[in-house]
Coordinates of C-alpha atoms in Angstrom, one line a residue:
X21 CA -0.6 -53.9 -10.6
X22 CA -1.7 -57.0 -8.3
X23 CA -4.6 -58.4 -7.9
X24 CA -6.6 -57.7 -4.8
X25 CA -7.5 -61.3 -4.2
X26 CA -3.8 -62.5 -4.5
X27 CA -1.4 -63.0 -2.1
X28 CA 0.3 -59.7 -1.3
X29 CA 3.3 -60.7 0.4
X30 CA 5.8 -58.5 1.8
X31 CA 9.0 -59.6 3.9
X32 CA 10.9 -57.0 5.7
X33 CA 14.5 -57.3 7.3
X34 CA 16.0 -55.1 10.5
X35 CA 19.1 -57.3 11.4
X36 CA 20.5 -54.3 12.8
X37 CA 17.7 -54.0 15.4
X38 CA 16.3 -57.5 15.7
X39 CA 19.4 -59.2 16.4
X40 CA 20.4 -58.8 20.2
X41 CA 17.7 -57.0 21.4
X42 CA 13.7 -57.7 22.9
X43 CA 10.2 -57.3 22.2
X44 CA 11.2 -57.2 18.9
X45 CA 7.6 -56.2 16.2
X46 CA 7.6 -55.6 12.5
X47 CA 5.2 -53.0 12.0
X48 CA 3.4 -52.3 9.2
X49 CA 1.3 -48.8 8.4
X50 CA -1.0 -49.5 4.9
X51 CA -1.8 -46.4 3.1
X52 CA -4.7 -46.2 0.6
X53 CA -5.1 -43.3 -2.0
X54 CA -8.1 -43.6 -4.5
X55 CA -7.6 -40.0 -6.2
X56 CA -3.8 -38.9 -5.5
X57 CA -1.0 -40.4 -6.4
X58 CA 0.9 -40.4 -3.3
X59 CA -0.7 -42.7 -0.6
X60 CA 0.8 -41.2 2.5
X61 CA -0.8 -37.9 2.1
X62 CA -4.5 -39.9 2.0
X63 CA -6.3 -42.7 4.6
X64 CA -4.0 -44.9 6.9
X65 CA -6.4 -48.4 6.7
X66 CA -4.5 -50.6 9.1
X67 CA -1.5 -50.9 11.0
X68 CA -0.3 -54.5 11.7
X69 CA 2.7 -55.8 13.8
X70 CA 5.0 -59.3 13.3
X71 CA 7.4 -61.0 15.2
X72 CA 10.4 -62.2 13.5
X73 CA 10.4 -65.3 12.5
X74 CA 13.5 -67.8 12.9
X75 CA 15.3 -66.3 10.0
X76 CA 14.5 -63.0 11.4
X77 CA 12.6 -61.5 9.1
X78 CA 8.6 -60.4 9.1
X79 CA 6.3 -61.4 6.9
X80 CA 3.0 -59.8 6.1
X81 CA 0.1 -60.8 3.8
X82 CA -1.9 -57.5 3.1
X83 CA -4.2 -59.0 0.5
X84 CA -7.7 -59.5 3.2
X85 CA -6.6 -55.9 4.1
X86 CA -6.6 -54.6 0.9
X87 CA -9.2 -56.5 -0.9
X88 CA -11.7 -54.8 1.0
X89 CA -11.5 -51.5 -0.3
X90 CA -12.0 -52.3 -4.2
X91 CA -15.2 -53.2 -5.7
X92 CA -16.9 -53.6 -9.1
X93 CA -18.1 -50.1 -10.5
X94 CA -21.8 -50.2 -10.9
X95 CA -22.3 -47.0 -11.9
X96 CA -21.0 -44.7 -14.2
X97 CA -20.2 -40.6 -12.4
X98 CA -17.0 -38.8 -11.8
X99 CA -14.4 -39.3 -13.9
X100 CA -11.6 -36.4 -14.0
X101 CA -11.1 -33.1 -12.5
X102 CA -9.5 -30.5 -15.6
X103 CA -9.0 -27.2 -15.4
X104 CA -10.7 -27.0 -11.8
X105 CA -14.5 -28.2 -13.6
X106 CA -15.1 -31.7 -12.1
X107 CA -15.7 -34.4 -15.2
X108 CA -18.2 -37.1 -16.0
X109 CA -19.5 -40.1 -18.0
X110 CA -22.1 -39.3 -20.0
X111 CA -25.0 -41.4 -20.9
X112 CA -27.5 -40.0 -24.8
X113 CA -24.8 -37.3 -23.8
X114 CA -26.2 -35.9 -20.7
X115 CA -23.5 -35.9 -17.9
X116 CA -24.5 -38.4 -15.1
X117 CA -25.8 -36.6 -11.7
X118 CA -27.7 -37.4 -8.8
X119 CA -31.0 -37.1 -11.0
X120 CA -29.8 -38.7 -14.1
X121 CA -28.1 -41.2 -13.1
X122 CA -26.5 -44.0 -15.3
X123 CA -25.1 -47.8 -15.3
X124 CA -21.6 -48.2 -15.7
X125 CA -23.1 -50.4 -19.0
X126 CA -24.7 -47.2 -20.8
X127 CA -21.9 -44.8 -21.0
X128 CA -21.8 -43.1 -24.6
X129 CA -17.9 -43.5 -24.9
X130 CA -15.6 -43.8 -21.7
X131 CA -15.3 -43.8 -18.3
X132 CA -12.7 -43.6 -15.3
X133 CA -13.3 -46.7 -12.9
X134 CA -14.0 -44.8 -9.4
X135 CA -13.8 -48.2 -7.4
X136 CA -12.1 -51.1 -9.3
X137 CA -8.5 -49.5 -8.6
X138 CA -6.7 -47.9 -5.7
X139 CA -3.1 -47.2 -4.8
X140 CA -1.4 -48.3 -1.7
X141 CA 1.9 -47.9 0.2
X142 CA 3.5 -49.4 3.5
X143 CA 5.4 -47.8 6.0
X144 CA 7.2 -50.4 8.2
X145 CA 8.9 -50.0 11.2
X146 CA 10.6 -52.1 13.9
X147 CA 10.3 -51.6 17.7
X148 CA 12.5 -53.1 20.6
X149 CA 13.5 -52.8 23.8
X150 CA 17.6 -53.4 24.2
X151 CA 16.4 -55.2 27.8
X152 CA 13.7 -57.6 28.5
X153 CA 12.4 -54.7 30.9
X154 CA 13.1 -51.7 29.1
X155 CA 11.2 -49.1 27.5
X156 CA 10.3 -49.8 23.9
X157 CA 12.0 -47.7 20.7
X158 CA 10.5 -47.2 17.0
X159 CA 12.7 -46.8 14.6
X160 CA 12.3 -44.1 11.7
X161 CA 9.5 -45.5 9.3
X162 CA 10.6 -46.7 5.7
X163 CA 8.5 -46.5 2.8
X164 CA 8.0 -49.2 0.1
X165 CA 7.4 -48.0 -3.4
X166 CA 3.6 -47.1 -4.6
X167 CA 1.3 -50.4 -5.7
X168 CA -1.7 -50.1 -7.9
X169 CA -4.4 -52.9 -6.7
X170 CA -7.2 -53.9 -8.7
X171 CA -10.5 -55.8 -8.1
X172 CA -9.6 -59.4 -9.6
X173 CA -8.5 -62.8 -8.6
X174 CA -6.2 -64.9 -9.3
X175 CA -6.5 -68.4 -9.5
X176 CA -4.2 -71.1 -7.3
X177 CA -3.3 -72.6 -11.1
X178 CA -1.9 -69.3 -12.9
X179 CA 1.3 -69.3 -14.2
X180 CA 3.7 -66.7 -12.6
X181 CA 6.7 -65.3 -13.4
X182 CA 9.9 -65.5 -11.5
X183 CA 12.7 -62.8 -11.7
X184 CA 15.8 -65.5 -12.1
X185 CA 17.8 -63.0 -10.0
X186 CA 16.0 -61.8 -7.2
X187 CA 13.4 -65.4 -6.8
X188 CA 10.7 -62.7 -6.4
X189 CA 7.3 -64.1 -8.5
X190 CA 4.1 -62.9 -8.9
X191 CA 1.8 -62.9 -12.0
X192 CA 2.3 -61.0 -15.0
X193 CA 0.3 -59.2 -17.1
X194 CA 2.4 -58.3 -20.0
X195 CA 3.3 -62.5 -20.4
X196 CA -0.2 -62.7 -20.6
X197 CA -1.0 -60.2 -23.1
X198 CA -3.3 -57.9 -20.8
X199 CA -1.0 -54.9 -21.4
X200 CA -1.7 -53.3 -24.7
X201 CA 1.2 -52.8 -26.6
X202 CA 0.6 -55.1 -30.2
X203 CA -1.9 -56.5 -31.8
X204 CA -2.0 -59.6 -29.8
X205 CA -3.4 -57.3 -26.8
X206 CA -6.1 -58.3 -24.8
X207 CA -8.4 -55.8 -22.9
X208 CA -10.0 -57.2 -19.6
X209 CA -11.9 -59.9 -20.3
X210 CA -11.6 -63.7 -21.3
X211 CA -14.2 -64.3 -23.8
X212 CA -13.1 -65.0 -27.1
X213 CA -12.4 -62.3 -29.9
X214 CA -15.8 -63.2 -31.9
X215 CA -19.0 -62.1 -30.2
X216 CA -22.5 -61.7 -31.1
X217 CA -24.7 -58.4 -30.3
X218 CA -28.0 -57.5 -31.2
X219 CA -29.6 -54.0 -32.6
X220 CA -29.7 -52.0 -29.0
X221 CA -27.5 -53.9 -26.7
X222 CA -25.1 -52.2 -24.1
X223 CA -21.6 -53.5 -23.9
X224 CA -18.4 -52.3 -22.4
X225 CA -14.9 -52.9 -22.9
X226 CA -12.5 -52.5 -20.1
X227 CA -8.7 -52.1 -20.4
X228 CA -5.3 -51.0 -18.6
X229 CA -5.4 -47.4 -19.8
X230 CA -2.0 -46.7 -19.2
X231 CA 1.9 -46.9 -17.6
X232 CA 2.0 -44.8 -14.8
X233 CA 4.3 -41.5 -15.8
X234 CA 6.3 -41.9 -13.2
X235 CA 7.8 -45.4 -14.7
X236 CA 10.5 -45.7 -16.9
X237 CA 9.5 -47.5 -21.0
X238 CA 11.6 -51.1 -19.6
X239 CA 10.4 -54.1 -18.2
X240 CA 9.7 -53.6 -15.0
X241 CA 6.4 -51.0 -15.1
X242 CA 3.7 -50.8 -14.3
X243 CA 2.1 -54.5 -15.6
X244 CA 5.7 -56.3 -16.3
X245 CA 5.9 -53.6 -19.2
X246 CA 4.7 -50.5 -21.1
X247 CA 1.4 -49.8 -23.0
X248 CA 1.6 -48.4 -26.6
X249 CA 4.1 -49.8 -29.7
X250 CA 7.7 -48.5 -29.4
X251 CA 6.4 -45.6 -31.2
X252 CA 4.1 -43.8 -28.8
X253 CA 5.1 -40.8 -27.0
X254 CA 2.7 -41.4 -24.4
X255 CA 2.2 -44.2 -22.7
X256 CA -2.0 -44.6 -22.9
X257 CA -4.3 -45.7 -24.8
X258 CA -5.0 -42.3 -27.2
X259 CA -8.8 -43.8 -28.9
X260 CA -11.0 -47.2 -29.5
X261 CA -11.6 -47.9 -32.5
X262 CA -15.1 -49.1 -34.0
X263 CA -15.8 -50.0 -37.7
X264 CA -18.6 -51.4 -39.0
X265 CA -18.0 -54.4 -42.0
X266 CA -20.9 -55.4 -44.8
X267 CA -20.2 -58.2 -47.2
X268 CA -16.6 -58.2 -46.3
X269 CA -16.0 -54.5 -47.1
X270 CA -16.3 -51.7 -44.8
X271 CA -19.5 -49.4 -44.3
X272 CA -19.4 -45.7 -43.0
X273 CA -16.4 -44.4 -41.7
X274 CA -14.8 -45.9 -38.4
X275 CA -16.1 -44.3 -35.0
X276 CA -13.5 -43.3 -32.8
X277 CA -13.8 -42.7 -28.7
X278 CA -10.7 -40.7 -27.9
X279 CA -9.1 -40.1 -24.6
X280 CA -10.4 -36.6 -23.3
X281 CA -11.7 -35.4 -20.6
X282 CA -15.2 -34.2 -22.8
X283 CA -15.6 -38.4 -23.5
X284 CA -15.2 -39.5 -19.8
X285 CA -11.1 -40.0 -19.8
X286 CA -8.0 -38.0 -20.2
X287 CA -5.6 -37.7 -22.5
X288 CA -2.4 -36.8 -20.4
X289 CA -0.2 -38.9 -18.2
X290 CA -1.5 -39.5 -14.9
X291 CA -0.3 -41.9 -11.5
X292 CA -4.2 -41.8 -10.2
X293 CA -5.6 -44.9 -10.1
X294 CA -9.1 -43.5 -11.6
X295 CA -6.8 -43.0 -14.9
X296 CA -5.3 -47.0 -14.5
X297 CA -8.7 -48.9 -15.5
X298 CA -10.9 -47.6 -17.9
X299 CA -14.2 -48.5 -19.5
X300 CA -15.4 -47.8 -23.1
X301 CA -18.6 -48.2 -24.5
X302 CA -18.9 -50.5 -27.5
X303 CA -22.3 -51.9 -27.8
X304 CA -24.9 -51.2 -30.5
X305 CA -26.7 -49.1 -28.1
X306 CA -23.8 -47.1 -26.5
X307 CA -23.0 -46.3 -30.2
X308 CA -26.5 -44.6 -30.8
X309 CA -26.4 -43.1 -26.9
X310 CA -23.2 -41.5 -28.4
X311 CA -25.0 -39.7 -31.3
X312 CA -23.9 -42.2 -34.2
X313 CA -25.8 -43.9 -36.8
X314 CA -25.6 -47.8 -37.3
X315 CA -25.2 -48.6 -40.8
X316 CA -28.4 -49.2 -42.7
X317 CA -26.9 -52.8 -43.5
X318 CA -24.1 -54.6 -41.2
X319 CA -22.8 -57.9 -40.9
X320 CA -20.4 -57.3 -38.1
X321 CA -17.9 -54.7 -36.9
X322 CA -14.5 -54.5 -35.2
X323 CA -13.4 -53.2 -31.6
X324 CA -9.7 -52.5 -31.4
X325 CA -7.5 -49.6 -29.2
X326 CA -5.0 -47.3 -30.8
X327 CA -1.9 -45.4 -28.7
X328 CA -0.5 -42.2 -29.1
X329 CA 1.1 -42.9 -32.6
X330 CA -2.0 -44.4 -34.1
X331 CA -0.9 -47.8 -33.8
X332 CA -3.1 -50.7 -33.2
X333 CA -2.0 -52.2 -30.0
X334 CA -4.8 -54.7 -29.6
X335 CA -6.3 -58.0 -30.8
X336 CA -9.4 -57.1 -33.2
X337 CA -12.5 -57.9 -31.5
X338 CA -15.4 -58.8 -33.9
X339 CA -19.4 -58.3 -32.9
X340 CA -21.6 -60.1 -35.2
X341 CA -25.0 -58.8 -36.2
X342 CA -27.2 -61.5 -33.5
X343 CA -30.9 -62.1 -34.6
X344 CA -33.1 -63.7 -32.3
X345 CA -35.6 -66.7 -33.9
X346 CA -39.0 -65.8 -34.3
X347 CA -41.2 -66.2 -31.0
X348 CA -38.2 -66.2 -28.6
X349 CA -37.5 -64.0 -25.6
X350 CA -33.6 -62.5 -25.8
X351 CA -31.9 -62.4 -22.2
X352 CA -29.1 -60.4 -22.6
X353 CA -26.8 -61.0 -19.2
X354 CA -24.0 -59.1 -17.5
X355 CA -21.4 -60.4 -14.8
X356 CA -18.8 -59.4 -13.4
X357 CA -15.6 -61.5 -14.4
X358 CA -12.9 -62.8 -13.2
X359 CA -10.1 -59.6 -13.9
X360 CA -13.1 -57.2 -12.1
X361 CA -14.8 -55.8 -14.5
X362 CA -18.2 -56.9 -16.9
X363 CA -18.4 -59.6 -19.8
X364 CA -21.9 -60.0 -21.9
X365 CA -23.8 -62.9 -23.2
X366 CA -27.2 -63.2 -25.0
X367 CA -29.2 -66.0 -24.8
X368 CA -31.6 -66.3 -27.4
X369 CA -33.1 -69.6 -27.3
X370 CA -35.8 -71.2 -25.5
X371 CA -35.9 -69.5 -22.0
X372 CA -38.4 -70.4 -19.7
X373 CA -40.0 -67.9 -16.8
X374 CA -41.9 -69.7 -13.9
X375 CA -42.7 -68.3 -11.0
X376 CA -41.9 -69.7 -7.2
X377 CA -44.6 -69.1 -4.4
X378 CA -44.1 -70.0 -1.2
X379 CA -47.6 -69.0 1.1
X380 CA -48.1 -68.8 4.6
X381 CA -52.5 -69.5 5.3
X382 CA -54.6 -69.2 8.5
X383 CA -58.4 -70.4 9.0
X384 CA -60.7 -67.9 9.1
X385 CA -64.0 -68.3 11.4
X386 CA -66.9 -68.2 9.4
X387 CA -70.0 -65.8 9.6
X388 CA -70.2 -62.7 11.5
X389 CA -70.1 -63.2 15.1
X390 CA -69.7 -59.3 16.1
X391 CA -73.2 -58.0 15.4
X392 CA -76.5 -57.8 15.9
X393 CA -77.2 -60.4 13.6
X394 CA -75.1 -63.6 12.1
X395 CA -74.9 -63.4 8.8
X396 CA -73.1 -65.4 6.1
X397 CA -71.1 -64.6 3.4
X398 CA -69.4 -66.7 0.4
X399 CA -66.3 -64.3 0.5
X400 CA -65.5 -65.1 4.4
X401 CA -64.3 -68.2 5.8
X402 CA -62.3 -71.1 5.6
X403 CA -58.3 -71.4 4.8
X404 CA -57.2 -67.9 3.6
X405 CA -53.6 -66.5 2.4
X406 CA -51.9 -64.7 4.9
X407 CA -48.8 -63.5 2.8
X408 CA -47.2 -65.0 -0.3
X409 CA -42.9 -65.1 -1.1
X410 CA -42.9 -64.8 -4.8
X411 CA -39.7 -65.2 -7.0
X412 CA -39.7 -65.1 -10.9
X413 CA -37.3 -68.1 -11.7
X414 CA -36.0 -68.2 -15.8
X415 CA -34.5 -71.4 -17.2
X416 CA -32.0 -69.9 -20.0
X417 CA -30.6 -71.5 -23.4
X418 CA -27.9 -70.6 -25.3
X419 CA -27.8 -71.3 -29.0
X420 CA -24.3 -73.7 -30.3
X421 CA -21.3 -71.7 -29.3
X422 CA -17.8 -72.6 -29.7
X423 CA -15.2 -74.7 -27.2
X424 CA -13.6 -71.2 -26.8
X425 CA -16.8 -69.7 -25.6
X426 CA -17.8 -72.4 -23.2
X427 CA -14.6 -72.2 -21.3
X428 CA -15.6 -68.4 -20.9
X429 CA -18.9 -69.2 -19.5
X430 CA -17.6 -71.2 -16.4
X431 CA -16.8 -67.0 -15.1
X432 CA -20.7 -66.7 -15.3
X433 CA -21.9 -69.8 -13.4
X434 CA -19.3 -68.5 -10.7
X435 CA -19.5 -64.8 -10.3
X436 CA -20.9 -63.1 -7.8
X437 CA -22.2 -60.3 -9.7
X438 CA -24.8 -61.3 -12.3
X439 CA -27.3 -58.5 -14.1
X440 CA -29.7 -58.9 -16.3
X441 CA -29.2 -56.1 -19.1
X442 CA -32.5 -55.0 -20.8
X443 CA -32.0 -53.2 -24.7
X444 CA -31.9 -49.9 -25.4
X445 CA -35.2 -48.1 -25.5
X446 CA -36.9 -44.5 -25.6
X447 CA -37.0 -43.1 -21.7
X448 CA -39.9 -41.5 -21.5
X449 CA -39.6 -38.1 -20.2
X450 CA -42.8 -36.2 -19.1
X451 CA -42.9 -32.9 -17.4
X452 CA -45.0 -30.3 -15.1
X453 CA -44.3 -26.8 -14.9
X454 CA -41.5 -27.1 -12.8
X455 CA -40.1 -30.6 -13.4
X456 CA -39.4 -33.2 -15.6
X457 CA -39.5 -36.8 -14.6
X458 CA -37.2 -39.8 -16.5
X459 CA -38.6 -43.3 -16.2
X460 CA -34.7 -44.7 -15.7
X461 CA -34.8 -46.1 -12.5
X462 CA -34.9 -49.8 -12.2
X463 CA -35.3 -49.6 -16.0
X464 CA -32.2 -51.5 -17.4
X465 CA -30.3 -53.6 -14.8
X466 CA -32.1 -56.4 -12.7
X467 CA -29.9 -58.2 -10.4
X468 CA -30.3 -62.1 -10.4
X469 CA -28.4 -65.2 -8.8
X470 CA -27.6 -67.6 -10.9
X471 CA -29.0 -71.0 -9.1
X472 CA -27.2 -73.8 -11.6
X473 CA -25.1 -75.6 -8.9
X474 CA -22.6 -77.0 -11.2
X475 CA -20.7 -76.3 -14.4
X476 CA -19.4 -78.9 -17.4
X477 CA -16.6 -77.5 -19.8
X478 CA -17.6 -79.0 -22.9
X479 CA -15.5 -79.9 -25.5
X480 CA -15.8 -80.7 -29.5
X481 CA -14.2 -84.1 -28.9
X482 CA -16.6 -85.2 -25.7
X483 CA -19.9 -83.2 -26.7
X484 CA -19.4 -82.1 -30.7
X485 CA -22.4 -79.7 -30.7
X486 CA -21.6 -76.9 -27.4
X487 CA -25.1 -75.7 -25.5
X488 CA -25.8 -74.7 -22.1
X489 CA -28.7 -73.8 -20.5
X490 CA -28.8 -71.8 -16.8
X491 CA -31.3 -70.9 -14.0
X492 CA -31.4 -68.0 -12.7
X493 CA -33.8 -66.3 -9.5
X494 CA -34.6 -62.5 -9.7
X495 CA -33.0 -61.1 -6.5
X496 CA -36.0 -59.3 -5.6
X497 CA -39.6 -61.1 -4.6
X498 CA -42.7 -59.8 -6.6
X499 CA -44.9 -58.0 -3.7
X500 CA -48.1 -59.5 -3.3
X501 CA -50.8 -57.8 -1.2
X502 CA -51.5 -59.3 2.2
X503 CA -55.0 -60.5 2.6

């Protein structure tokens, strides 16, 4: 698994046919598969050529190829094909179409990514002349092992791994607890393991879902190692976990989101990069979209993935009950992080809306100078509006947080991708005699830009109490009439 906005670096070696002979090119064929798990039998995206350098060798950098074919997933849709019937994330358990549609944020339980993965492939080849005027021959094409790509970055600072025999390097997953296979796993995300939610806020969970079948159980798989505990049969992710806590005890029995097909996943082996990334719906409102009760009385619950043997193979993740003050507004934001998928933050202090106006006027003649008569009226004349530029700008607050939290946030003042994420509410469904209509469109996600220019990591030893406050402008201008 590499990141897409890493360098993908490749260096091929043809002594047999570089040394000796002219108009020597490296060429490389990139293959792309977003469904299938064999790239060549999908979309060529680019074929690139290299001379040999002065050891000989060519060496290609595929990653501003590659990077350009994944992409956040927005939505939630097509998940599966089983037993010939095409699958789907479902959102109050209606299966998402064309005319319901649904946020990737609202799924009940899970969902297949559909853009945040792909699988890709290179065939290289060498060409040459054996004379500096003769006709140019391609060798037989050679194929380099499959490579899952996902939509994250990595940044110039990470630690990476080297293999002490080969000196190949690249950044691993499993070092870095990503891969789920103890209780020490981390799913995709940075914040930290404490979170607060309030009564009807969406929230996902993203994840590596699983070692490609295809892999052997040794180091070396998919992510630098295998998901699941030694125990597993298969290597996935078999449920996620939810259990709600009340004065230190638990309350009502623990909700499970299995891997099937029927919940937006599967539950069998697969090499399809839809299967690699997977979402799961773990807020307060995806609980109730699911068909579950909250608990009467909560204080917090726990988030935490299972494999095939029932073994927990991730870090617990706690969600604490969130309250919002009396006479506050709650802005609950969603952006996409740094590993290509969504984190969540509520701000529940003082947040501020104003509004920007920016106005273009003209000077209107007085009177009426097109009629029989002139006439004068109060309404008519002098400097009127032409058109106004309104944008709704919020100033946002978050309460104290902790040092670990405030490292997180620096992924929100720099993503490109920022939402914000209304609550849960009743859509209101009315109907004629031949259809129904679903007020569900613009409802819950609002895209914003976050306009703070700059970011301070606070600390407990430079700052002792932690609290941030961001602006952020509605991406889309209130419509004014023209005059």
């Amino acid at each position: 698994m590499l990141a897409a906005n890493e360098e993908i670096i490749f260096v091929v070696e043809d002594n047999a046919n570089v040394i000796g002979n002219f108009k020597v090119k490296f060429i490389a064929e990139v293959w792309l598969s977003d469904g299938s798990t064999n790239p060549f039998t999908q979309t060529k995206i680019a074929t690139l050529k290299a001379t040999p350098n002065n050891a000989g060798v060519g060496i290609f950098d595929f990653s501003r190829i590659l990077e350009a074919y994944v992409s956040p997933d927005y939505l939630g849709g097509e998940t599966i094909i089983a037993g010939a019937v095409q699958k789907y994330s479902q959102y109050n358990t209606v299966n998402f179409s064309d005319t319901q549609p649904h946020s990737i944020h609202q799924i009940d339980k899970h969902s297949t990514n559909r853009n945040a993965c792909k699988l890709f492939a290179v065939r290289f080849k060498v060409e040459y002349a054996t004379t500096q005027t003769g006709t140019l021959t391609t060798t037989s094409p050679v194929p380099s092992p499959n490579f899952y790509i996902h939509n994250a970055v990595r940044q110039e600072d990470d630690t990476l791994a080297i293999d002490s025999s080969t000196g190949l390097f690249g950044y691993n997953y499993h070092f870095n607890n990503y891969v789920l296979n103890s209780t020490d796993g981390k799913f995709l995300t940075n914040a930290p393991t404490t979170q607060y939610i309030g009564l009807n806020d969406y929230c996902t969970i993203a994840y590596f879902n699983q070692s490609d079948a295809n892999y052997g159980n040794n180091s070396g798989t998919l992510y630098g190692y295998r998901i699941g505990s030694g125990s597993a049969t298969n290597r996935l992710i078999k449920k996620i976990e939810i259990q709600f806590y009340h004065t230190g005890s638990t309350t009502g029995s623990a909700i499970t989101h299995t891997n099937d097909t029927s919940n937006g996943s599967l539950h069998w082996q697969s090499g399809t990069p839809k299967a690699q990334i997977q979402y799961t719906g773990i807020g307060t409102a995806n609980i109730i979209g699911a068909g579950n009760s909250l608990p009467a009385n909560w204080d917090y619950y726990i988030v935490k993935a299972l494999d095939d043997a029932d073994i927990t193979i991730s870090d617990d993740y706690y969600f604490y009950n969130q309250s919002v003050c009396k006479g506050f507004e709650k802005f609950r934001l969603t952006w996409l992080n740094r590993l290509g998928v969504w984190d969540y933050f509520n701000f529940t202090k003082k947040n501020v809306r104003k509004v920007n106006s920016k106005r273009e006027t003209y000077q209107q003649i007085k009177g009426s100078w097109n009629e029989a008569t002139y006439k004068k009226h109060g309404y008519k004349g002098g400097r009127k509006t032409f058109s106004t530029n309104s944008k709704e700008v919020i100033t946002l607050q978050t309460d104290y947080i902790t040092e670990d939290a405030a490292q997180w946030l620096e992924e929100l003042f720099t993503s490109p991708e920022v939402f914000v994420l209304q609550a849960r509410s009743t859509d209101t469904a009315f109907s004629t005699t031949t259809t129904v209509y679903l007020d569900i469109v613009n409802k819950y996600v609002q895209p914003c830009v976050v306009t703070t220019s700059s970011y301070t990591r606070k600390t407990t030893a430079n700052d002792k109490l932690k609290q941030y406050t961001v602006d952020i402008e509605m991406s889309h201008n209130k419509r004014i009439q023209k005059a």
